Each structure stands twice: as structure tokens, then as C-alpha cells.
Amino acid sequence: QVQLVESGGGLVQAGGSLRLSCAASGHTFSNYAMGWFRQAPGKEREFVVGISRSGDNTYSADSVKGRFTISRDNAKSTVYLQMNSLKPEDTAVYYCAAYAAKGRWYVPRNLADFGSWGQGTQVTVSS
């Protein structure tokens, strides 16, 4: 399994921005579609945004469309989550995850599809 390490979380005021990073190691990064999930206290882990192996296709949850952007740099084996216009309801632990995709353009969205997970990074948005 690919190893994933997230960074970039923290405390930010509502309306602010944060960029999360997820560094991968152990396997060929470009073989994996990537996703970001989040889990707030007392809630189930939910899909936020995903990106295909090629980086050409992305898919975002309705709750973050127009505010969050996922990107990847296969040369650096890193995926990013740019979060703008943050809201208190975005407060959660954010996890990156990897899916060993056969197709270059497929964007996985289901939690069960992902075989590797990072340890998570806390994002707290104050009102």
C-alpha cells in the first residue's frame, strides 16, 4: 500500500483559506487516483473531492463546490487541497486517500474504494 502523510491543517477564521498537502511514498504515485475525505465529531467520514490519476478529472461534493480545489503533482508525489471561503461547518479532520485505479480518468468517490489512508490533519474554522 502507498503511504500517505497529510499536512497543512490548522485554525482559521471563517472566510479564510488553507491549503492541505498529502505526500505519498512507497509506490508509483501516478498509478493512484486520490481523494480527500473529512470527519467531524460525531459524524461519519464523508467524501470531499477526488482527482483522477492523470489529474484531468476531478469531482467535488456539493457542499464544497466552488470553494475547494484538488490538484496533484505527480512529479512530487503530492496531492493538494486548496480550501477557500471556509465555513465553521468545514471543521473536521481531513484525510487523504489513495485508490489503485486502472483507468487514467476515473475519479473514485466511495470510501470503500480507497485502500490507503493518511493519519489525518485537523482543520478548525472559527466563526
GROMACS .gro file of C-alpha atoms in nm:
model
  127
    1GLN     CA    1   0.000   0.000   0.000
    2VAL     CA    2   0.109   0.354  -0.062
    3GLN     CA    3   0.192   0.556   0.249
    4LEU     CA    4   0.025   0.897   0.288
    5VAL     CA    5   0.110   1.188   0.514
    6GLU     CA    6  -0.111   1.497   0.534
    7SER     CA    7  -0.001   1.843   0.644
    8GLY     CA    8  -0.127   2.199   0.640
    9GLY     CA    9  -0.418   2.186   0.880
   10GLY     CA   10  -0.478   2.448   1.146
   11LEU     CA   11  -0.708   2.713   1.286
   12VAL     CA   12  -0.853   2.975   1.053
   13GLN     CA   13  -1.131   3.230   1.072
   14ALA     CA   14  -1.445   3.195   0.866
   15GLY     CA   15  -1.387   3.324   0.515
   16GLY     CA   16  -1.020   3.236   0.527
   17SER     CA   17  -0.816   2.984   0.329
   18LEU     CA   18  -0.595   2.686   0.393
   19ARG     CA   19  -0.402   2.451   0.169
   20LEU     CA   20  -0.359   2.092   0.269
   21SER     CA   21  -0.089   1.869   0.126
   22CYS     CA   22  -0.064   1.494   0.115
   23ALA     CA   23   0.272   1.338   0.035
   24ALA     CA   24   0.277   0.981  -0.093
   25SER     CA   25   0.556   0.728  -0.084
   26GLY     CA   26   0.619   0.363  -0.138
   27HIS     CA   27   0.455   0.314  -0.475
   28THR     CA   28   0.422   0.486  -0.812
   29PHE     CA   29   0.202   0.783  -0.728
   30SER     CA   30   0.065   0.822  -1.081
   31ASN     CA   31  -0.098   0.478  -1.052
   32TYR     CA   32  -0.338   0.612  -0.790
   33ALA     CA   33  -0.647   0.824  -0.806
   34MET     CA   34  -0.664   1.038  -0.494
   35GLY     CA   35  -0.932   1.175  -0.272
   36TRP     CA   36  -0.988   1.394   0.030
   37PHE     CA   37  -1.239   1.299   0.297
   38ARG     CA   38  -1.334   1.464   0.623
   39GLN     CA   39  -1.484   1.358   0.951
   40ALA     CA   40  -1.641   1.594   1.201
   41PRO     CA   41  -1.702   1.490   1.564
   42GLY     CA   42  -1.996   1.256   1.593
   43LYS     CA   43  -2.035   1.226   1.216
   44GLU     CA   44  -1.940   0.972   0.954
   45ARG     CA   45  -1.642   1.023   0.729
   46GLU     CA   46  -1.755   1.191   0.409
   47PHE     CA   47  -1.615   1.240   0.061
   48VAL     CA   48  -1.496   1.592  -0.017
   49VAL     CA   49  -1.318   1.588  -0.351
   50GLY     CA   50  -1.135   1.345  -0.579
   51ILE     CA   51  -0.891   1.356  -0.868
   52SER     CA   52  -0.803   1.104  -1.136
   53ARG     CA   53  -0.462   0.950  -1.190
   54SER     CA   54  -0.395   1.189  -1.476
   55GLY     CA   55  -0.519   1.494  -1.289
   56ASP     CA   56  -0.751   1.575  -1.579
   57ASN     CA   57  -1.072   1.487  -1.397
   58THR     CA   58  -1.197   1.599  -1.058
   59TYR     CA   59  -1.521   1.564  -0.869
   60SER     CA   60  -1.637   1.764  -0.569
   61ALA     CA   61  -1.910   1.720  -0.314
   62ASP     CA   62  -2.187   1.978  -0.346
   63SER     CA   63  -2.100   2.123  -0.007
   64VAL     CA   64  -1.758   2.239  -0.127
   65LYS     CA   65  -1.811   2.312  -0.497
   66GLY     CA   66  -1.673   2.649  -0.593
   67ARG     CA   67  -1.472   2.672  -0.269
   68PHE     CA   68  -1.237   2.372  -0.261
   69THR     CA   69  -0.998   2.266  -0.536
   70ILE     CA   70  -0.796   1.947  -0.559
   71SER     CA   71  -0.477   1.923  -0.761
   72ARG     CA   72  -0.182   1.691  -0.788
   73ASP     CA   73   0.183   1.700  -0.881
   74ASN     CA   74   0.284   1.353  -0.991
   75ALA     CA   75   0.650   1.453  -1.009
   76LYS     CA   76   0.637   1.537  -0.638
   77SER     CA   77   0.401   1.253  -0.544
   78THR     CA   78   0.177   1.505  -0.374
   79VAL     CA   79  -0.189   1.593  -0.382
   80TYR     CA   80  -0.321   1.926  -0.261
   81LEU     CA   81  -0.650   2.059  -0.132
   82GLN     CA   82  -0.696   2.434  -0.164
   83MET     CA   83  -0.979   2.546   0.063
   84ASN     CA   84  -1.120   2.895   0.022
   85SER     CA   85  -1.415   3.075   0.181
   86LEU     CA   86  -1.401   2.839   0.474
   87LYS     CA   87  -1.706   2.799   0.695
   88PRO     CA   88  -1.738   2.675   1.054
   89GLU     CA   89  -1.914   2.365   0.917
   90ASP     CA   90  -1.593   2.274   0.735
   91THR     CA   91  -1.435   2.199   1.072
   92ALA     CA   92  -1.320   1.837   1.069
   93VAL     CA   93  -1.025   1.605   1.048
   94TYR     CA   94  -0.926   1.585   0.683
   95TYR     CA   95  -0.787   1.264   0.537
   96CYS     CA   96  -0.629   1.194   0.204
   97ALA     CA   97  -0.677   0.854   0.048
   98ALA     CA   98  -0.545   0.661  -0.249
   99TYR     CA   99  -0.721   0.428  -0.491
  100ALA     CA  100  -0.525   0.199  -0.723
  101ALA     CA  101  -0.713   0.290  -1.040
  102LYS     CA  102  -0.682   0.107  -1.371
  103GLY     CA  103  -0.821   0.396  -1.571
  104ARG     CA  104  -0.636   0.725  -1.601
  105TRP     CA  105  -0.953   0.935  -1.588
  106TYR     CA  106  -1.163   0.763  -1.322
  107VAL     CA  107  -1.246   0.963  -1.009
  108PRO     CA  108  -1.346   0.741  -0.716
  109ARG     CA  109  -1.592   0.876  -0.463
  110ASN     CA  110  -1.685   0.589  -0.236
  111LEU     CA  111  -1.500   0.547   0.091
  112ALA     CA  112  -1.479   0.171   0.038
  113ASP     CA  113  -1.289   0.219  -0.291
  114PHE     CA  114  -0.984   0.363  -0.120
  115GLY     CA  115  -0.721   0.123   0.007
  116SER     CA  116  -0.471   0.360   0.166
  117TRP     CA  117  -0.532   0.641   0.412
  118GLY     CA  118  -0.329   0.910   0.582
  119GLN     CA  119  -0.343   0.984   0.953
  120GLY     CA  120  -0.549   1.299   0.908
  121THR     CA  121  -0.498   1.666   0.978
  122GLN     CA  122  -0.727   1.887   1.186
  123VAL     CA  123  -0.895   2.187   1.027
  124THR     CA  124  -1.081   2.421   1.260
  125VAL     CA  125  -1.278   2.718   1.128
  126SER     CA  126  -1.383   2.974   1.386
  127SER     CA  127  -1.689   3.195   1.340
   0.00000   0.00000   0.00000
